[in-house]
Structures are given as C-alpha cells and as structure tokens.
Coordinates of C-alpha atoms and ligand atoms in Angstrom, one line a residue:
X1 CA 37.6 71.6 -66.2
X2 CA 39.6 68.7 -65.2
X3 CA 41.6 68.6 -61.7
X4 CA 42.8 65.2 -61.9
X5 CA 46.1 64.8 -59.7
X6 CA 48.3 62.2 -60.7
X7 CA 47.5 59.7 -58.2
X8 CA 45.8 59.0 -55.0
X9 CA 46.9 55.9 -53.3
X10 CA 43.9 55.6 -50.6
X11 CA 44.1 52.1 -50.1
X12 CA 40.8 51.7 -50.3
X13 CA 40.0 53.3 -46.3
X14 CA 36.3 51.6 -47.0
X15 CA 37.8 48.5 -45.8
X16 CA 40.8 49.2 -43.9
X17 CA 38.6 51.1 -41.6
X18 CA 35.3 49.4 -41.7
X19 CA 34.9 46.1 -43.6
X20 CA 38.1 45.0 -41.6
X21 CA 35.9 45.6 -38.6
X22 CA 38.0 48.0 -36.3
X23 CA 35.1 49.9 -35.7
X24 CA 32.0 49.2 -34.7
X25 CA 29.8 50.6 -37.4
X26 CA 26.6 48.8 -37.4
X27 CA 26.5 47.5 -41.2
X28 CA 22.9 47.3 -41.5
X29 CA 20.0 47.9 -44.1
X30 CA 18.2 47.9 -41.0
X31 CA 17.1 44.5 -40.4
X32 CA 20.6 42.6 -40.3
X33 CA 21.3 41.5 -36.6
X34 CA 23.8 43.5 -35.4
X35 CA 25.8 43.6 -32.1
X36 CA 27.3 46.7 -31.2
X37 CA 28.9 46.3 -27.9
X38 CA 30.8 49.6 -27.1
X39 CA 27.7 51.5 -27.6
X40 CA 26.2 49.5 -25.1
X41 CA 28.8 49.3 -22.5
X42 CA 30.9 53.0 -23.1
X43 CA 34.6 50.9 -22.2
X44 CA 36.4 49.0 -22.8
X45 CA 36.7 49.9 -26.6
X46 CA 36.1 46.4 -27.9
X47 CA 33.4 45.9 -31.0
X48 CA 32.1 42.9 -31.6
X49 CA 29.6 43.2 -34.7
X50 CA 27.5 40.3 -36.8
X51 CA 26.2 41.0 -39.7
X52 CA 23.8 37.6 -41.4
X53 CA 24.3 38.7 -44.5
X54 CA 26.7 36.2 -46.4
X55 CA 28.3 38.8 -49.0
X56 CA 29.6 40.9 -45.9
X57 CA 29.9 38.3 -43.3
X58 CA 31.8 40.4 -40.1
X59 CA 32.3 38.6 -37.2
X60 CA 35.1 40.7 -35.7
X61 CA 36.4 41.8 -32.1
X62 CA 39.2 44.4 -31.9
X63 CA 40.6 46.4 -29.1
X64 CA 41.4 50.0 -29.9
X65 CA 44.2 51.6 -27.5
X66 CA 43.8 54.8 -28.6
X67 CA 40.3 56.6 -29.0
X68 CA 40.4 58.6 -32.9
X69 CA 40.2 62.4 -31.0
X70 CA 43.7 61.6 -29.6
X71 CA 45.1 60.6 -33.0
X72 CA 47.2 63.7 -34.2
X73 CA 46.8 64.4 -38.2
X74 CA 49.8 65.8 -39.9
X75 CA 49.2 69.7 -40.5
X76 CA 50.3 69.5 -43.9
X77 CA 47.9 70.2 -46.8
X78 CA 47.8 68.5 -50.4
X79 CA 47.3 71.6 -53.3
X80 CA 45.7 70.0 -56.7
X81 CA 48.3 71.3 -59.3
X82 CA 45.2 72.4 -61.6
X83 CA 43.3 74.2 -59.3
X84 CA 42.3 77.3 -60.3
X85 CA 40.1 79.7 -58.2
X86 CA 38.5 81.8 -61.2
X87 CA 37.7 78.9 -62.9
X88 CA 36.3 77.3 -59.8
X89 CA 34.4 80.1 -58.6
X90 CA 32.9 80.9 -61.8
X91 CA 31.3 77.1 -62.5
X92 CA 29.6 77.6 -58.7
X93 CA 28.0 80.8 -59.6
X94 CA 27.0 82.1 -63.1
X95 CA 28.5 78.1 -64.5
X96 CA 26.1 74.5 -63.4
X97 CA 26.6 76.1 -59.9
X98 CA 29.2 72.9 -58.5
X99 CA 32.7 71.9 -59.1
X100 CA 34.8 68.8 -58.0
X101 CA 38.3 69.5 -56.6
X102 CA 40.3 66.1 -56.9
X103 CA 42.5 64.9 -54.7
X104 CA 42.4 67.4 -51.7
X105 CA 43.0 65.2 -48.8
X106 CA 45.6 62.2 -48.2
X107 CA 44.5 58.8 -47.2
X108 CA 46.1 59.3 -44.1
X109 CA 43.2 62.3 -43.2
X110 CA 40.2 60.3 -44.7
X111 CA 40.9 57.8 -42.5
X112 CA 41.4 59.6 -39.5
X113 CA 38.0 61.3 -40.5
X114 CA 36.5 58.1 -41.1
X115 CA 37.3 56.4 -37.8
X116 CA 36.2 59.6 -35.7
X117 CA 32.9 59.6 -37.0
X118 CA 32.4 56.0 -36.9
X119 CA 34.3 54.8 -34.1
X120 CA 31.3 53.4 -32.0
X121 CA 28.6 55.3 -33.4
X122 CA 25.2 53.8 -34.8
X123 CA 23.7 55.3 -37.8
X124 CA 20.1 54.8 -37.8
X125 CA 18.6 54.1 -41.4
X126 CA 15.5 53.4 -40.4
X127 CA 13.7 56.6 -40.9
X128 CA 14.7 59.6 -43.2
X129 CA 11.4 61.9 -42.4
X130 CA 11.2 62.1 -47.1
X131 CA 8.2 63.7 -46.7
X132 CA 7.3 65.9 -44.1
X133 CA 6.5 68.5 -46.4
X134 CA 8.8 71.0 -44.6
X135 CA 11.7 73.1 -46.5
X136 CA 14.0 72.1 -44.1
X137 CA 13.2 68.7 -43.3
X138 CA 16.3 67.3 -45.2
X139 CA 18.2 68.1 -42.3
X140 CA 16.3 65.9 -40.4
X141 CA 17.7 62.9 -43.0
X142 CA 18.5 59.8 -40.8
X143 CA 22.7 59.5 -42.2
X144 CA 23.2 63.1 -41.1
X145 CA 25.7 63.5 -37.4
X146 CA 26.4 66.7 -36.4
X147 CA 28.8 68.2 -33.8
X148 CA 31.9 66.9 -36.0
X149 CA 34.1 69.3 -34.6
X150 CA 34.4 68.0 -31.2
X151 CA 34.3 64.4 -32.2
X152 CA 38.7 64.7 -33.5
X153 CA 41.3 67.3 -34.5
X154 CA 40.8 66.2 -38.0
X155 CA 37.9 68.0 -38.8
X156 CA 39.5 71.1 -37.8
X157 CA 42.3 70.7 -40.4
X158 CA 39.7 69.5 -42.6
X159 CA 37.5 72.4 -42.7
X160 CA 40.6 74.8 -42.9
X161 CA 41.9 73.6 -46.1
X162 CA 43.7 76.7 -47.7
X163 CA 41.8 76.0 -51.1
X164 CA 37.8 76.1 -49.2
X165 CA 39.2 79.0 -47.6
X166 CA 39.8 80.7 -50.7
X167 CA 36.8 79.6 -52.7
X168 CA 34.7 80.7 -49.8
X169 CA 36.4 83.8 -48.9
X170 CA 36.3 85.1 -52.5
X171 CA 32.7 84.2 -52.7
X172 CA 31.3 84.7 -49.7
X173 CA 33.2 87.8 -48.3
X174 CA 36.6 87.6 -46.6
X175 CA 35.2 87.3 -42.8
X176 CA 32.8 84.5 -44.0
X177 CA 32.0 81.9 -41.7
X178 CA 30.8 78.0 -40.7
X179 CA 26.9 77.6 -40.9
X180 CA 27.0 74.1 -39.6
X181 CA 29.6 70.7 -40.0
X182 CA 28.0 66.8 -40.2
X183 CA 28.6 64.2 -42.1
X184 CA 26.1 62.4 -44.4
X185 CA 26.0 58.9 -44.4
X186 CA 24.0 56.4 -46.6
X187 CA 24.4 53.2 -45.7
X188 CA 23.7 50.0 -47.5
X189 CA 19.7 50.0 -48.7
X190 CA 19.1 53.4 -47.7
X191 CA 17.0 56.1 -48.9
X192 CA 17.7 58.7 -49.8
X193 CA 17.1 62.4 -49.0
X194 CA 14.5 65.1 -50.4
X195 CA 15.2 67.0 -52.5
X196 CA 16.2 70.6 -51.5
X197 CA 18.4 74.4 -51.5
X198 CA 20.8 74.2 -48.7
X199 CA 20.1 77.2 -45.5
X200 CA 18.7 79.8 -45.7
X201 CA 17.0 78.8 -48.5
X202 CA 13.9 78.0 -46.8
X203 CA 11.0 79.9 -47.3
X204 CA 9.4 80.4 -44.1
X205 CA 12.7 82.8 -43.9
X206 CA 11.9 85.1 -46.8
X207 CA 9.1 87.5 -47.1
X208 CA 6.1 85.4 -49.0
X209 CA 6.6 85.3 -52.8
X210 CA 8.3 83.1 -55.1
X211 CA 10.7 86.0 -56.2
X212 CA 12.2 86.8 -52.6
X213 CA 14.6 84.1 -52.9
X214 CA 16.4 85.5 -55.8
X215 CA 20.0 86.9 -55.3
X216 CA 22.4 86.8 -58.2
X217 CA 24.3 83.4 -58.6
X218 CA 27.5 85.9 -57.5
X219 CA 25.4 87.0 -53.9
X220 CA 25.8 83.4 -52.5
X221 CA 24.3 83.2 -48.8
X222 CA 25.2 79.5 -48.7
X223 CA 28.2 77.3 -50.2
X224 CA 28.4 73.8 -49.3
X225 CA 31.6 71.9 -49.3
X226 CA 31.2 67.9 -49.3
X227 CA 34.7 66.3 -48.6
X228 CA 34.2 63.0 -49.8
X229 CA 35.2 60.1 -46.9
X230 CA 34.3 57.4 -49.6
X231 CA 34.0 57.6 -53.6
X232 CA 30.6 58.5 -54.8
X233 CA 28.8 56.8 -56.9
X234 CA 25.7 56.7 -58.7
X235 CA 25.2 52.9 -57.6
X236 CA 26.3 54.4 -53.7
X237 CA 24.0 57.2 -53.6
X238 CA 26.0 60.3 -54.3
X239 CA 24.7 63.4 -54.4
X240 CA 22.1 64.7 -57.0
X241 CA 22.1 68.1 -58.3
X242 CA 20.3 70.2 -61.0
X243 CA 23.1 72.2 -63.0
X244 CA 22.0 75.4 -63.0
X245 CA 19.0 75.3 -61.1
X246 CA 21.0 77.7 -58.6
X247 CA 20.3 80.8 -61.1
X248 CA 17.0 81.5 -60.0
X249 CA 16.3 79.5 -57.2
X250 CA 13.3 77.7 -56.3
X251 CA 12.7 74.8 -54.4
X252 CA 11.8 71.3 -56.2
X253 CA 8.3 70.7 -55.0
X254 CA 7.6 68.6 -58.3
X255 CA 9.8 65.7 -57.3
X256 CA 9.5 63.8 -60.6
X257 CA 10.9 67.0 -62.4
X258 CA 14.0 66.8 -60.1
X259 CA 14.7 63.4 -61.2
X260 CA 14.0 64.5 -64.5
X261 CA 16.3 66.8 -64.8
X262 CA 18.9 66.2 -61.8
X263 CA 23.3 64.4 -62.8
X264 CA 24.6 62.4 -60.1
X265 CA 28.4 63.1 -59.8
X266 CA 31.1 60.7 -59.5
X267 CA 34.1 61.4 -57.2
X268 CA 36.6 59.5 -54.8
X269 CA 37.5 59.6 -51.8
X270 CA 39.9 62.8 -50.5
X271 CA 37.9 65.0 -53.3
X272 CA 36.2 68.0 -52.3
X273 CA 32.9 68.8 -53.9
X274 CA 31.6 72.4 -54.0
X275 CA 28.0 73.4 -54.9
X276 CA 26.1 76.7 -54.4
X277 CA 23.7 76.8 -51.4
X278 CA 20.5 77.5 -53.5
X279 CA 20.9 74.9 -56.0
X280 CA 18.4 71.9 -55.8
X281 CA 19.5 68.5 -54.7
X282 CA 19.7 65.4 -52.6
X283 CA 21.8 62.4 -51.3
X284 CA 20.9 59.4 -53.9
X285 CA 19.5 56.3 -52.3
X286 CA 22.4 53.2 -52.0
X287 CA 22.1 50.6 -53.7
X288 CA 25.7 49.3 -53.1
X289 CA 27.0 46.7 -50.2
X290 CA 29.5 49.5 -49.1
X291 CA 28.6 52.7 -47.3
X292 CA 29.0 55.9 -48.8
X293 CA 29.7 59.1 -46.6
X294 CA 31.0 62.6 -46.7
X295 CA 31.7 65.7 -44.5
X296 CA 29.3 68.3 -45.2
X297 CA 30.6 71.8 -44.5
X298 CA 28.3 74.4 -45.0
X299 CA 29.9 77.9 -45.6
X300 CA 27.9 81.3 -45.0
X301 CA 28.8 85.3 -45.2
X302 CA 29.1 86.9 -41.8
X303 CA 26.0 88.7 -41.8
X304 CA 23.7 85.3 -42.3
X305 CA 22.9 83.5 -38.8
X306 CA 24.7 80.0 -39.0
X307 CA 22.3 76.8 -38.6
X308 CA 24.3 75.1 -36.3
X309 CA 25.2 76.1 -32.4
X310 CA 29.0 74.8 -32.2
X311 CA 30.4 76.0 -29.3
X312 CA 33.7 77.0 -29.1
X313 CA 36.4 75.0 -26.9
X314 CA 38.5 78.1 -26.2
X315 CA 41.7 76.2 -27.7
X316 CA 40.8 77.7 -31.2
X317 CA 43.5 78.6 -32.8
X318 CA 43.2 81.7 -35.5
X319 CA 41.6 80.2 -38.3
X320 CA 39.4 78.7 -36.2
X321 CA 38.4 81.8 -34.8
X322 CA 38.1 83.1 -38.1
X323 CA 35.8 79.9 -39.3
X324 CA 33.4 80.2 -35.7
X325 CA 33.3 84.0 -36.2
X326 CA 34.4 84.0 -32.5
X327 CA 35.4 87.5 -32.3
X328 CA 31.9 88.5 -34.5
X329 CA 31.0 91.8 -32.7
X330 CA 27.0 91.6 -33.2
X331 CA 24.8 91.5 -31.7
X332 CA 26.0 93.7 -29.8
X333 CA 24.7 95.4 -26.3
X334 CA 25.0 99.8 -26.9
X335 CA 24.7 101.0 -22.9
X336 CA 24.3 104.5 -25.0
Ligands
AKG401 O1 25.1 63.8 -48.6 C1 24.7 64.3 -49.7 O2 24.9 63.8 -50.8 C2 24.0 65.7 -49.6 C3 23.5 66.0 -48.2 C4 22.8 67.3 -48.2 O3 22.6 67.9 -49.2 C5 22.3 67.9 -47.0 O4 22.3 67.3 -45.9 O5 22.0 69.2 -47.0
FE2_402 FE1 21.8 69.9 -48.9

C-alpha cells in the first residue's frame, strides 16, 4: 500500500516549536541541568531553560501572550488522495494488523498539538516502571500525559478526523467510542517501553487460559491510532510491532522473541499510524538528540469500558458526543 501525498511542508515543527525554545520543555536525558521556570512560578509565561549539553546548547527566554488552549485550529481536514478504507481495514485485521496513513494533518495542527502538550510541562524520563511484571504496566511508561483533551481545542479536531472515524466506525461498530487520549513521548536517552497488547488485552480481565483472549482479527475490542507530532524513526524510538502477532493474541512474555521478531516503522510528522489493539508492541528507546512524540488515541466498541475517565465539559459538540459516548444509556437504573 502506498499513501504518499505529494508533499508535506511541516517546517520541521521539531525546532520551530522546541529547539527554538518557545516552550519550556525540559530537554533532558535526565541528568542535564535544566531550569524550568513557568513550572515553578505558574505566570508569567516566560521559560527560561539550560541545557550543558554542547550539541543542543538552549539558553532561551520568551514570553508567550497567548496560552496554546486559546489558539483556534482551522476546522478544515486534509484527505490523503490514496486512502482507501477496504484496503486499510483489511491490513489491520486479517493483513500485519497496522497501516500508515500519510499526510493526515497540516503543519499548522502538529504544531498547535505540539505546543499544547508541551507548553510548560516536564516530562519525567527518569523512570519507565519496564519491568513490573504487570500486563498493564506499559501504561505506567514515564513519556505517557494523559487528559489531552482539556489541555487545547486541537485535540478535539484531532481525534475527529473524518478518516479515524471511518476506520474505527467500520471496524469497531458505528457507536464506537474513545478508551483513553495521551501522548507518548520519548525523549533524548530514553527507554523505552515493554512490550505489550493495548486494553483490554490484559489478562487479569479474561477468564484464566491462554485461549480466552482470542477474538478473530475482524472482532477488534481495541484500535490504536498514533498521530505522529514528530517523524518516527528507528534511531528516535518509534514504535515496535510484531506483524501479525494480532491473529492470535498473546502477550510477549519472552522479551528476546519480541525483538526477534518485532519492524520498527518509519513515519513523519502529520501521519496517522493505525494498529490493532491485540498486537504486541512497544515505544523504541531514543537514541536521537531530538524528541520523538505522538498522540495516542485509543478507539473501543461501545460495549467495552474505556480505560480512561475524561470528563465531559458540556460544550461537546456532536461528534464529540459521539467519541465520549455521552449519551451511552447503560448502565442504566430500571425503578421496575
Ligand atoms: O508511543 C509508542 O510508540 C507506543 C505507545 C504505546 O503503545 C502505549 O502507550 O500503549
Ligand atoms: Fe500500546
């Protein structure tokens, strides 16, 4: 399949956004000094952040007049010429279970994405909890930030993109919903995540027995739609994933053999990669000197209970409604 679009002038947002120093991301392996001083003081919006490393020397102070939520993003969506929704669903279920859709977002979107999630916020990369042994425990990984949506207006129009609509409608039922929104950030140096099946893929949910897990590749409780905030490389730690391994799930308790056998993709910025919930994989360790993030937006039927509580502002408008379930009957209180 190839869904290249012409061309996609993003202007590099990487370093309009960050490595220019409007915001104050700290730009750390973790044992750079690094002075963040809106987190400290809340107002006024001035960063002032030093970094001793020589390659990515920032000695910057800006003033931001206008905080990221209040920046309006235009309501216009871009449509990849080659998309094609059979083809699309297909590769994510009985295909290698994941599909890049190029060129989804403008520049103008990543970077208002970009500086909501990272306008004053300190990513910790100290500790990334690898090996807690729990199913789950990748959600405890260190470059995850939940609670996007009431962080900017963005990630509204983000997650309502006509095309994941359609991908996730026609494979996960038309009323299907949002399980949970964070982005996923691994900074310079970092680690990266374990291996894993997205939720509910956990089996402390299931009844005991390898086999409980298995739906057909078609029966998807989980789809996960990563919109790319900076390319991904396999130098920058982009995602890892098993083709196929979403056939008959099972989760990757032999690490070695999920190395063994796991592709790391390549993408830009303002893609969209899709990949079935129950396929196994990871965010890559980077070994870059530029961060690498995306949005994680993690799509389940109706009927499955979402892992993330987002409450609702009451300003939805109806897709929103639609995406938050908000008018989701059950459960529901019978008086006879
Ligand atoms: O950021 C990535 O590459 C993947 C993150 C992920 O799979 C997760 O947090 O569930
Ligand atoms: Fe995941």
């Amino acid at each position: 399949m190839d869904l290249q679009v012409e061309s996609c002038d993003f202007d590099n947002i990487f370093d309009k956004v960050i490595m220019q120093g409007k915001f104050g991301v700290p730009y750390s392996t973790g044992k750079d000094e690094l002075y963040l001083d809106y987190s400290k003081t809340g107002s006024p919006p001035a960063y002032k952040v030093r970094r001793s490393n020589p390659v990515l020397s920032l000695t910057k102070t800006l003033r931001e007049e206008m905080p990221a939520q209040k920046l309006e993003s235009n309501p216009q969506y871009v449509y990849p010429p080659d998309f094609d929704l059979d083809e699309v669903c297909e590769r994510l279920t009985t295909g290698p279970g994941w599909a890049i859709l190029r060129g989804m977002f403008t520049s103008e979107d990543i970077e208002l994405a970009t500086r909501a999630i990272f306008d004053g916020q300190v990513i910790n990369t100290e500790s990334n909890n690898f090996n807690n042994g729990n199913d789950e425990s990748h959600n405890k990984f260190a470059g995850l930030m939940w609670g996007l949506l009431s962080k900017g207006e963005i990630f509204s129009k983000i997650i309502s993109h006509p095309i994941i609509k359609e991908v996730s409608v026609k494979l996960l039922g038309k009323n299907c919903r949002l399980s949970s929104l964070a982005s996923s950030t691994v900074m310079p140096g970092m680690k990266g995540q374990k291996p894993h099946l997205d939720y509910p893929y956990y089996r402390h949910m299931w009844p005991e027995g390898d086999t409980s897990m298995d739906h057909s590749p078609e029966n998807l409780l989980s789809l996960q739609v990563v919109t790319l905030l900076t390319e991904f490389t396999p130098e920058n730690g982009s995602t890892a994933i098993v083709p196929g391994s979403h056939i008959v799930p099972r989760h990757p308790d032999d690490v070695d053999e999920f190395f063994s056998k796991a592709i790391q993709l390549t993408a830009n910025a303002g893609d969209v990669l899709m990949f079935s919930g129950p396929i196994q994989h990871c965010a890559m360790p980077n070994n870059s000197t530029k961060l690498r993030c995306g949005i994680l937006q993690h799509m389940c039927p109706l009927y499955v209970v979402p892992f993330e509580n987002i409450p609702p502002t009451g300003e939805e408008n109806e897709e929103m409604r639609r995406i938050l379930a908000l008018d989701m009957p059950y459960p529901i209180l019978k008086k006879k």
